[in-house]
XYZ file of N, CA and C in Angstrom:
759
model
N 93.103 187.680 112.897
C 92.091 186.616 112.922
C 92.170 185.764 111.652
N 92.235 186.430 110.476
C 92.346 185.702 109.223
C 93.631 184.877 109.188
N 94.696 185.435 109.761
C 95.973 184.705 109.797
C 95.854 183.432 110.613
N 95.125 183.513 111.769
C 94.954 182.341 112.625
C 94.130 181.268 111.910
N 93.050 181.695 111.223
C 92.209 180.733 110.498
C 93.017 180.030 109.413
N 93.824 180.841 108.691
C 94.659 180.259 107.639
C 95.643 179.242 108.209
N 96.228 179.566 109.367
C 97.212 178.686 109.982
C 96.576 177.375 110.436
N 95.372 177.471 111.026
C 94.672 176.265 111.478
C 94.337 175.374 110.282
N 93.861 176.006 109.208
C 93.519 175.242 108.013
C 94.731 174.556 107.422
N 95.855 175.253 107.429
C 97.100 174.682 106.893
C 97.548 173.478 107.718
N 97.427 173.585 109.062
C 97.843 172.496 109.935
C 96.949 171.269 109.743
N 95.629 171.508 109.610
C 94.706 170.390 109.396
C 94.996 169.689 108.082
N 95.252 170.440 107.040
C 95.569 169.859 105.741
C 96.858 169.059 105.796
N 97.838 169.561 106.537
C 99.116 168.867 106.669
C 98.939 167.541 107.391
N 98.074 167.547 108.428
C 97.824 166.320 109.183
C 97.176 165.263 108.293
N 96.250 165.717 107.440
C 95.579 164.781 106.542
C 96.569 164.144 105.590
N 97.546 164.939 105.106
C 98.556 164.413 104.201
C 99.465 163.432 104.933
N 99.759 163.732 106.230
C 100.667 162.894 107.000
C 100.039 161.557 107.377
N 98.696 161.477 107.378
C 98.017 160.236 107.766
C 97.084 159.783 106.647
N 97.635 159.188 105.601
C 96.817 158.787 104.454
C 95.827 157.691 104.837
N 94.774 157.571 104.062
C 93.762 156.536 104.307
C 94.389 155.162 104.130
N 93.902 154.160 104.886
C 94.444 152.797 104.757
C 94.303 152.276 103.337
N 95.304 151.571 102.902
C 95.307 150.996 101.556
C 94.589 149.648 101.588
N 93.480 149.500 100.867
C 92.751 148.218 100.894
C 93.579 147.056 100.383
N 94.641 147.337 99.615
C 95.482 146.261 99.114
C 96.316 145.626 100.208
N 96.483 146.348 101.332
C 97.294 145.796 102.418
C 96.669 144.523 102.964
N 95.333 144.489 103.055
C 94.686 143.272 103.541
C 94.947 142.110 102.605
N 94.887 142.372 101.305
C 95.120 141.328 100.325
C 96.539 140.782 100.464
N 97.509 141.691 100.706
C 98.894 141.261 100.849
C 99.074 140.379 102.079
N 98.291 140.653 103.144
C 98.453 139.901 104.387
C 97.701 138.579 104.359
N 96.700 138.436 103.510
C 95.890 137.222 103.466
C 96.744 136.050 102.999
N 96.455 134.850 103.505
C 97.245 133.678 103.100
C 97.096 133.383 101.616
N 98.157 132.828 101.034
C 98.160 132.524 99.599
C 97.711 131.089 99.358
N 96.943 130.843 98.313
C 96.524 129.473 97.991
C 97.722 128.569 97.720
N 97.613 127.326 98.167
C 98.650 126.342 97.879
C 99.904 126.451 98.713
N 99.891 127.324 99.719
C 101.043 127.485 100.613
C 100.657 126.958 101.991
N 101.474 126.094 102.562
C 101.144 125.456 103.836
C 101.291 126.447 104.991
N 100.244 126.535 105.802
C 100.215 127.430 106.956
C 100.085 126.574 108.210
N 100.934 126.830 109.205
C 100.932 126.030 110.420
C 100.467 126.792 111.650
N 100.551 128.118 111.599
C 100.337 128.905 112.812
C 99.606 130.191 112.472
N 98.908 130.737 113.457
C 98.209 132.009 113.255
C 99.208 133.118 112.944
N 98.745 134.132 112.252
C 99.605 135.270 111.919
C 99.442 136.408 112.915
N 98.577 136.217 113.904
C 98.321 137.253 114.898
C 98.438 136.683 116.306
N 98.858 137.507 117.275
C 98.941 137.058 118.661
C 97.591 137.184 119.369
N 97.533 136.648 120.585
C 96.352 136.831 121.421
C 95.154 135.998 121.027
N 95.362 134.936 120.278
C 94.229 134.113 119.851
C 94.640 132.651 119.723
N 93.628 131.787 119.709
C 93.823 130.356 119.549
C 92.744 129.840 118.616
N 93.150 129.070 117.612
C 92.197 128.513 116.653
C 91.938 127.050 116.992
N 90.757 126.779 117.532
C 90.343 125.398 117.761
C 89.883 124.821 116.429
N 90.515 123.745 116.000
C 90.214 123.185 114.682
C 90.032 121.682 114.802
N 88.884 121.218 114.339
C 88.483 119.824 114.493
C 88.373 119.131 113.137
N 88.963 117.939 113.043
C 88.937 117.169 111.798
C 87.932 116.014 111.861
N 87.655 115.462 110.669
C 87.021 114.157 110.462
C 85.502 114.119 110.595
N 84.874 115.218 110.992
C 83.425 115.222 111.060
C 82.812 115.351 109.668
N 81.491 115.438 109.615
C 80.584 115.462 110.773
C 80.404 114.079 111.383
N 80.050 114.102 112.679
C 79.920 112.849 113.414
C 78.836 113.023 114.470
N 78.648 112.009 115.286
C 77.555 112.040 116.258
C 77.731 113.112 117.340
N 78.976 113.604 117.511
C 79.211 114.605 118.552
C 79.210 116.038 118.014
N 79.030 116.204 116.699
C 79.138 117.548 116.112
C 78.161 118.529 116.744
N 76.912 118.151 116.853
C 75.906 119.057 117.405
C 76.218 119.426 118.850
N 76.642 118.453 119.636
C 77.004 118.726 121.029
C 78.202 119.665 121.108
N 79.170 119.468 120.250
C 80.348 120.329 120.223
C 79.958 121.767 119.893
N 79.075 121.930 118.923
C 78.599 123.275 118.575
C 77.938 123.926 119.784
N 77.149 123.176 120.537
C 76.495 123.722 121.729
C 77.517 124.178 122.765
N 78.550 123.382 122.978
C 79.585 123.738 123.951
C 80.277 125.034 123.539
N 80.624 125.137 122.275
C 81.291 126.339 121.765
C 80.364 127.550 121.842
N 79.126 127.360 121.424
C 78.170 128.471 121.412
C 77.874 128.975 122.825
N 77.735 128.064 123.769
C 77.447 128.463 125.146
C 78.586 129.276 125.749
N 79.792 129.050 125.245
C 80.952 129.810 125.714
C 81.184 131.073 124.897
N 80.429 131.242 123.810
C 80.584 132.425 122.970
C 81.869 132.446 122.177
N 82.356 131.273 121.750
C 83.613 131.199 121.003
C 83.363 130.546 119.643
N 84.346 130.709 118.755
C 84.234 130.160 117.400
C 85.332 129.126 117.150
N 85.054 128.212 116.229
C 86.009 127.161 115.888
C 85.897 126.846 114.400
N 86.761 125.945 113.954
C 86.768 125.532 112.550
C 86.572 124.028 112.467
N 85.694 123.610 111.553
C 85.389 122.202 111.336
C 85.910 121.787 109.961
N 86.953 120.969 109.940
C 87.464 120.422 108.678
C 86.717 119.121 108.416
N 85.790 119.163 107.471
C 84.849 118.058 107.292
C 85.168 117.182 106.091
N 84.718 115.927 106.204
C 84.873 114.953 105.126
C 83.499 114.574 104.583
N 83.521 113.857 103.467
C 82.251 113.449 102.864
C 81.744 112.102 103.323
N 82.674 111.152 103.511
C 82.226 109.773 103.749
C 83.003 109.040 104.836
N 83.887 109.712 105.577
C 84.746 108.996 106.526
C 83.936 108.291 107.608
N 83.008 109.001 108.215
C 82.153 108.401 109.247
C 80.701 108.444 108.778
N 80.434 107.761 107.691
C 79.109 107.798 107.109
C 78.968 108.978 106.168
N 77.853 109.036 105.495
C 77.609 110.061 104.488
C 77.334 111.420 105.134
N 77.966 112.460 104.614
C 77.815 113.804 105.162
C 76.353 114.265 105.153
N 75.585 113.793 104.176
C 74.178 114.213 104.106
C 73.368 113.677 105.288
N 73.825 112.583 105.888
C 73.132 112.054 107.063
C 73.314 112.953 108.283
N 74.319 113.817 108.219
C 74.589 114.756 109.303
C 74.386 116.205 108.833
N 73.567 116.378 107.811
C 73.380 117.717 107.227
C 72.893 118.727 108.260
N 72.025 118.303 109.172
C 71.499 119.231 110.182
C 72.614 119.750 111.078
N 73.565 118.886 111.432
C 74.680 119.299 112.285
C 75.621 120.243 111.535
N 75.839 119.965 110.242
C 76.688 120.851 109.436
C 76.057 122.237 109.346
N 74.762 122.285 109.080
C 74.054 123.576 109.015
C 74.117 124.294 110.353
N 73.961 123.546 111.435
C 73.986 124.144 112.766
C 75.334 124.812 113.036
N 76.415 124.129 112.688
C 77.744 124.705 112.884
C 77.928 125.961 112.037
N 77.522 125.881 110.781
C 77.662 127.037 109.882
C 76.800 128.210 110.349
N 75.548 127.947 110.692
C 74.643 129.021 111.115
C 75.060 129.648 112.433
N 75.861 128.931 113.224
C 76.356 129.467 114.486
C 77.611 130.318 114.291
N 78.082 130.410 113.059
C 79.236 131.262 112.777
C 80.572 130.564 112.832
N 80.543 129.233 112.928
C 81.793 128.487 112.885
C 82.218 128.300 111.431
N 83.512 128.141 111.234
C 84.021 127.987 109.873
C 83.923 126.527 109.435
N 83.379 126.311 108.254
C 83.318 124.984 107.661
C 84.390 124.913 106.575
N 85.302 123.967 106.715
C 86.416 123.843 105.776
C 86.515 122.405 105.279
N 87.403 122.184 104.322
C 87.500 120.878 103.669
C 88.566 119.991 104.310
N 88.223 118.709 104.416
C 89.178 117.680 104.824
C 89.118 116.536 103.814
N 88.642 116.848 102.614
C 88.513 115.952 101.458
C 87.248 115.106 101.549
N 86.955 114.394 100.494
C 85.730 113.595 100.412
C 85.856 112.275 101.168
N 86.937 111.517 100.902
C 87.062 110.181 101.494
C 88.112 110.061 102.583
N 88.897 111.138 102.828
C 90.007 111.085 103.787
C 91.102 110.137 103.296
N 91.359 110.159 101.999
C 92.411 109.325 101.427
C 93.778 109.979 101.530
N 94.784 109.251 101.061
C 96.160 109.764 101.069
C 96.368 110.638 99.831
N 96.223 111.925 99.993
C 96.280 112.852 98.859
C 97.660 112.900 98.219
N 98.698 112.644 99.015
C 100.055 112.722 98.484
C 100.358 111.680 97.429
N 99.595 110.598 97.396
C 99.841 109.533 96.413
C 98.805 109.518 95.294
N 97.919 110.526 95.273
C 96.890 110.590 94.239
C 97.367 111.399 93.036
N 96.758 111.128 91.894
C 97.008 111.947 90.710
C 96.320 113.300 90.881
N 96.663 114.236 90.037
C 96.048 115.558 90.109
C 94.535 115.468 89.933
N 94.096 114.643 88.998
C 92.657 114.501 88.772
C 91.959 113.885 89.984
N 92.604 112.931 90.623
C 92.010 112.317 91.804
C 91.893 113.323 92.955
N 92.925 114.116 93.144
C 92.887 115.153 94.187
C 91.760 116.134 93.899
N 91.668 116.551 92.650
C 90.639 117.512 92.254
C 89.236 116.930 92.488
N 89.059 115.659 92.200
C 87.763 115.004 92.423
C 87.427 114.954 93.906
N 88.410 114.635 94.737
C 88.198 114.607 96.194
C 87.677 115.957 96.692
N 88.257 117.014 96.194
C 87.875 118.346 96.639
C 86.522 118.750 96.066
N 86.316 118.448 94.777
C 85.083 118.879 94.108
C 83.849 118.187 94.685
N 83.979 116.919 95.055
C 82.833 116.206 95.622
C 82.399 116.830 96.949
N 83.367 117.166 97.791
C 83.002 117.787 99.068
C 82.465 119.195 98.844
N 83.055 119.916 97.897
C 82.534 121.242 97.555
C 81.051 121.175 97.211
N 80.694 120.244 96.339
C 79.305 120.154 95.902
C 78.390 119.791 97.064
N 78.831 118.888 97.924
C 78.018 118.522 99.081
C 77.787 119.727 99.987
N 78.825 120.526 100.204
C 78.667 121.687 101.078
C 77.816 122.770 100.425
N 77.907 122.902 99.111
C 77.002 123.820 98.407
C 75.562 123.361 98.604
N 75.344 122.065 98.501
C 73.990 121.529 98.680
C 73.470 121.735 100.107
N 74.369 121.707 101.078
C 73.950 121.777 102.482
C 73.928 123.206 103.018
N 75.005 123.987 102.761
C 75.082 125.344 103.332
C 75.179 126.434 102.274
N 75.259 126.050 100.996
C 75.317 127.046 99.933
C 76.670 127.697 99.746
N 77.723 127.103 100.329
C 79.062 127.685 100.261
C 80.089 126.646 99.857
N 81.158 127.119 99.167
C 82.336 126.312 98.920
C 83.448 126.800 99.845
N 84.092 125.903 100.572
C 85.155 126.344 101.484
C 86.372 126.845 100.725
N 87.141 127.703 101.374
C 88.380 128.208 100.780
C 89.604 127.701 101.536
N 89.363 126.936 102.617
C 90.458 126.385 103.418
C 90.370 124.864 103.423
N 91.531 124.212 103.475
C 91.593 122.757 103.529
C 92.696 122.345 104.499
N 92.429 121.256 105.239
C 93.508 120.583 105.960
C 93.597 119.178 105.363
N 94.723 118.817 104.789
C 94.825 117.519 104.120
C 94.795 116.368 105.119
N 94.128 115.278 104.787
C 94.167 114.091 105.642
C 95.609 113.656 105.895
N 95.870 113.230 107.119
C 97.206 112.786 107.530
C 98.246 113.903 107.375
N 97.788 115.127 107.142
C 98.662 116.303 106.953
C 99.596 116.130 105.757
N 99.206 115.287 104.794
C 100.050 115.027 103.636
C 99.940 116.156 102.608
N 101.076 116.750 102.274
C 101.079 117.853 101.312
C 102.018 117.581 100.139
N 102.399 116.331 99.956
C 103.351 115.991 98.894
C 102.628 115.726 97.580
N 103.388 115.307 96.576
C 102.821 114.936 95.278
C 102.115 116.095 94.582
N 100.931 115.820 94.063
C 100.174 116.811 93.288
C 99.282 117.691 94.162
N 99.294 117.452 95.461
C 98.323 118.129 96.318
C 98.453 119.648 96.277
N 99.614 120.177 96.577
C 99.753 121.641 96.639
C 99.528 122.317 95.283
N 100.070 121.787 94.180
C 99.764 122.424 92.888
C 98.268 122.473 92.581
N 97.541 121.390 92.919
C 96.104 121.388 92.670
C 95.402 122.381 93.586
N 95.821 122.451 94.834
C 95.201 123.420 95.753
C 95.435 124.851 95.266
N 96.605 125.088 94.732
C 96.899 126.424 94.209
C 95.978 126.740 93.030
N 95.779 125.770 92.161
C 94.937 126.016 90.991
C 93.465 126.165 91.374
N 93.052 125.520 92.475
C 91.659 125.604 92.910
C 91.420 126.737 93.912
N 92.490 127.430 94.286
C 92.346 128.577 95.182
C 92.213 128.232 96.647
N 92.676 127.054 97.046
C 92.553 126.632 98.446
C 93.751 127.065 99.285
N 93.461 127.597 100.463
C 94.491 127.910 101.451
C 94.686 126.676 102.329
N 95.919 126.224 102.441
C 96.238 124.935 103.062
C 96.724 125.133 104.492
N 96.065 124.464 105.416
C 96.376 124.603 106.835
C 96.771 123.252 107.413
N 97.803 123.245 108.244
C 98.105 122.049 109.037
C 97.901 122.422 110.513
N 98.955 122.475 111.297
C 98.804 122.816 112.715
C 100.171 123.063 113.331
N 100.188 123.645 114.514
C 101.432 123.722 115.279
C 101.268 123.190 116.705
N 100.035 122.775 117.063
C 99.809 122.069 118.326
C 98.955 120.845 118.024
N 99.462 119.682 118.392
C 98.767 118.421 118.138
C 98.225 117.891 119.462
N 96.912 117.754 119.554
C 96.317 117.225 120.782
C 96.676 115.761 120.993
N 96.979 115.060 119.890
C 97.314 113.646 119.988
C 96.121 112.752 120.279
N 94.902 113.310 120.195
C 93.723 112.484 120.481
C 93.628 111.294 119.535
N 94.090 111.478 118.313
C 94.089 110.410 117.312
C 95.055 109.286 117.693
N 96.009 109.598 118.591
C 97.044 108.649 118.991
C 96.852 108.182 120.435
N 95.576 108.160 120.850
C 95.198 107.647 122.178
C 95.710 108.486 123.341
N 96.027 109.756 123.084
C 96.395 110.635 124.195
C 95.152 110.943 125.018
N 95.319 110.990 126.320
C 94.207 111.355 127.191
C 94.001 112.867 127.137
N 92.839 113.365 127.542
C 92.651 114.817 127.587
C 93.713 115.517 128.428
N 94.149 114.865 129.494
C 95.168 115.468 130.345
C 96.503 115.589 129.604
N 96.848 114.581 128.827
C 98.069 114.651 128.023
C 97.942 115.715 126.931
N 96.768 115.825 126.372
C 96.520 116.872 125.369
C 96.656 118.256 125.987
N 96.145 118.416 127.187
C 96.252 119.697 127.882
C 97.711 120.102 128.045
N 98.564 119.144 128.347
C 99.985 119.434 128.504
C 100.597 119.966 127.213
N 100.131 119.452 126.076
C 100.653 119.924 124.791
C 100.351 121.406 124.595
N 99.150 121.829 124.983
C 98.796 123.242 124.847
C 99.554 124.094 125.865
N 99.714 123.585 127.065
C 100.453 124.334 128.082
C 101.907 124.507 127.675
N 102.500 123.481 127.073
C 103.878 123.582 126.613
C 104.013 124.563 125.458
N 103.002 124.589 124.598
C 103.027 125.553 123.482
C 102.932 126.974 124.001
N 102.178 127.171 125.090
C 102.093 128.477 125.726
C 101.142 129.435 125.039
N 100.952 130.568 125.683
C 100.006 131.573 125.200
C 100.696 132.774 124.568
N 102.025 132.783 124.538
C 102.744 133.919 123.980
C 102.957 133.799 122.485
N 103.391 134.889 121.871
C 103.673 134.897 120.442
C 102.416 134.790 119.601
N 102.597 134.506 118.321
C 101.439 134.342 117.449
C 100.617 133.129 117.879
N 99.305 133.202 117.643
C 98.402 132.169 118.111
C 98.637 130.823 117.473
N 98.105 129.799 118.124
C 98.289 128.427 117.681
C 97.083 127.932 116.884
N 97.353 127.014 115.952
C 96.311 126.276 115.239
C 96.369 124.842 115.739
N 95.274 124.375 116.288
C 95.275 123.058 116.916
C 94.875 121.960 115.940
N 95.290 120.750 116.262
C 94.846 119.554 115.560
C 94.059 118.710 116.554
N 92.745 118.638 116.347
C 91.875 117.846 117.200
C 90.851 117.141 116.312
N 90.118 116.214 116.921
C 89.141 115.436 116.159
C 87.823 115.396 116.910
N 86.767 115.835 116.252
C 85.450 115.869 116.897
C 84.825 114.486 117.015
N 85.530 113.491 116.526
C 85.032 112.116 116.555
C 85.354 111.410 117.870
N 86.081 112.082 118.772
C 86.402 111.499 120.075
C 85.578 112.192 121.149
N 84.829 111.400 121.892
C 83.958 111.944 122.932
C 84.751 112.750 123.956
N 85.932 112.270 124.315
C 86.737 112.963 125.326
C 87.240 114.314 124.825
N 87.494 114.418 123.515
C 87.919 115.706 122.951
C 86.785 116.720 123.029
N 85.579 116.265 122.740
C 84.420 117.156 122.760
C 84.020 117.516 124.184
N 83.921 116.529 125.038
C 83.317 116.738 126.359
C 84.302 117.144 127.453
N 85.587 116.823 127.272
C 86.568 117.129 128.322
C 87.617 118.137 127.861
N 88.270 117.854 126.734
C 89.349 118.735 126.287
C 88.843 120.102 125.866
N 87.757 120.136 125.108
C 87.261 121.434 124.621
C 86.856 122.375 125.754
N 86.066 121.948 126.748
C 85.763 122.852 127.867
C 87.017 123.322 128.602
N 87.998 122.428 128.749
C 89.250 122.831 129.403
C 89.956 123.912 128.580
N 90.014 123.726 127.259
C 90.673 124.712 126.397
C 89.972 126.065 126.448
N 88.655 126.046 126.520
C 87.913 127.299 126.623
C 88.314 128.046 127.892
N 88.394 127.341 128.999
C 88.794 127.966 130.264
C 90.259 128.392 130.240
N 91.119 127.533 129.672
C 92.546 127.861 129.597
C 92.770 129.115 128.759
N 92.069 129.216 127.656
C 92.198 130.393 126.797
C 91.757 131.655 127.538
N 90.645 131.572 128.256
C 90.164 132.742 128.987
C 91.137 133.151 130.072
N 91.709 132.179 130.762
C 92.683 132.484 131.811
C 93.915 133.169 131.248
N 94.242 132.838 130.003
C 95.422 133.423 129.355
C 95.073 134.568 128.416
N 93.812 135.046 128.518
C 93.352 136.190 127.714
C 93.529 135.964 126.214
N 93.230 134.738 125.783
C 93.271 134.405 124.360
C 91.857 134.361 123.808
N 91.666 134.927 122.620
C 90.380 134.812 121.932
C 90.357 133.519 121.127
N 89.248 132.802 121.231
C 89.076 131.575 120.460
C 88.350 131.925 119.165
N 89.051 131.767 118.043
C 88.554 132.251 116.754
C 88.678 131.165 115.692
N 88.104 131.437 114.531
C 88.251 130.529 113.393
C 89.673 130.596 112.847
N 90.049 129.592 112.089
C 91.349 129.591 111.444
C 91.484 130.803 110.519
N 90.434 131.089 109.772
C 90.487 132.238 108.858
C 90.774 133.530 109.613
N 90.110 133.728 110.743
C 90.323 134.966 111.501
C 91.729 135.009 112.094
N 92.227 133.882 112.557
C 93.556 133.902 113.171
C 94.642 134.174 112.140
N 94.293 134.030 110.868
C 95.232 134.330 109.784
C 94.972 135.695 109.162
N 94.121 136.498 109.822
C 93.810 137.821 109.287
C 92.968 137.772 108.043
N 92.194 136.708 107.876
C 91.429 136.480 106.644
C 89.986 136.093 106.978
N 89.407 136.778 107.960
C 88.070 136.410 108.441
C 87.031 136.417 107.327
N 87.196 137.305 106.358
C 86.236 137.375 105.260
C 86.526 136.418 104.125
N 87.590 135.618 104.259
C 87.982 134.731 103.171
C 87.804 133.264 103.465
N 86.902 132.935 104.384
C 86.702 131.534 104.763
C 86.083 130.713 103.637
N 85.374 131.397 102.733
C 84.660 130.683 101.659
C 85.028 131.285 100.314
N 84.884 130.490 99.276
C 85.199 130.951 97.937
C 84.174 131.986 97.484
N 84.647 132.941 96.733
C 83.801 134.035 96.266
C 82.870 133.531 95.169
N 81.635 133.978 95.221
C 80.682 133.629 94.175
C 79.406 133.045 94.731
N 78.423 132.915 93.869
C 77.159 132.282 94.228
C 77.114 130.894 93.596
N 76.762 129.913 94.397
C 76.791 128.530 93.925
C 75.422 127.889 94.101
N 75.053 127.064 93.148
C 73.739 126.441 93.150
C 73.866 124.951 93.435
N 73.044 124.467 94.328
C 73.048 123.047 94.626
C 72.476 122.241 93.474
N 72.817 120.958 93.451
C 72.321 120.085 92.378
C 71.224 119.143 92.858
N 70.750 119.354 94.094
C 69.650 118.562 94.620
C 70.042 117.211 95.198
N 71.312 116.873 95.118
C 71.751 115.564 95.632
C 71.692 115.552 97.157
N 71.302 114.419 97.726
C 71.262 114.292 99.195
C 71.724 112.900 99.627
N 72.584 112.303 98.828
C 73.123 110.981 99.149
C 74.576 110.915 98.660
N 75.330 109.967 99.210
C 76.743 109.830 98.845
C 76.948 108.677 97.863
C-alpha cells in the first residue's frame, strides 16, 4: 500500500514538472511592438472591423448596429477632420462604454510623412489630450492618415509607444466603391488564415447602414469573430496606454 502511494505521488510530481506554468513573458513577446507597421491579425478565426475619420454624424448609429449584433470594432478617430471632436463627445463615450476600441487617426488628418518630428508629436498629443478629457484614456494604437508611414512618423510612434496599424482589406469606400464592390473585396480576401484588418470609414452612410450589416452576417456565416484590432493582434489588454491621466477641462478645439 505504501509503495502504491509513493508511486502515485511520484507520477503526479513528474507530471507537474512536465507541464510548467505558463510564462507571463510569452504574452509580452507576442504583443505588437511600437513603431512597427502591422497589416493583418496575428490570429485566425476573426475579423477586425476598423473605421477611420470619425467621430461623425453616423457614429452613434454605427455603435448601435454593432452592439445589437454583439460584436466589437475599432474607431480610429481624428480631432478636427469633420468638425471638433468635442462636439461629438457623447458618441465617442458611447463607443468606448460599449467596449469598442478607440484609437488615434491624428488630430487634423494631415500628411504625417511630410511633417517634422515635433509636428507629428503635436498631432498625436492633441488627440491624446482630447480623448483623456472625453474618456479618460490615451490610445495605444494609431492608423496614420492616408496610411503614410514615411519620414519621421515611425520613429516618433516608437518613442511615444504607439502600435501602428494599416490594413490588408480595403473597402474602397473612400474611392466611391459601392457596398457591393466592397463586399467583393472581403469575399476575395476570404475567411481562411490569419484574420483581416479592414479599412473603412464611418463617415459614409452606405458603409454604416449597408456594408457593416452585411459584414456582420458574412462573418457569422464564415464562423469569424468580429473583434477589436487589439484583440485580433493578441493584445486585448493593450488597447490603451498604461497609467492614470487627468483631463485639463478643455471642451473646444
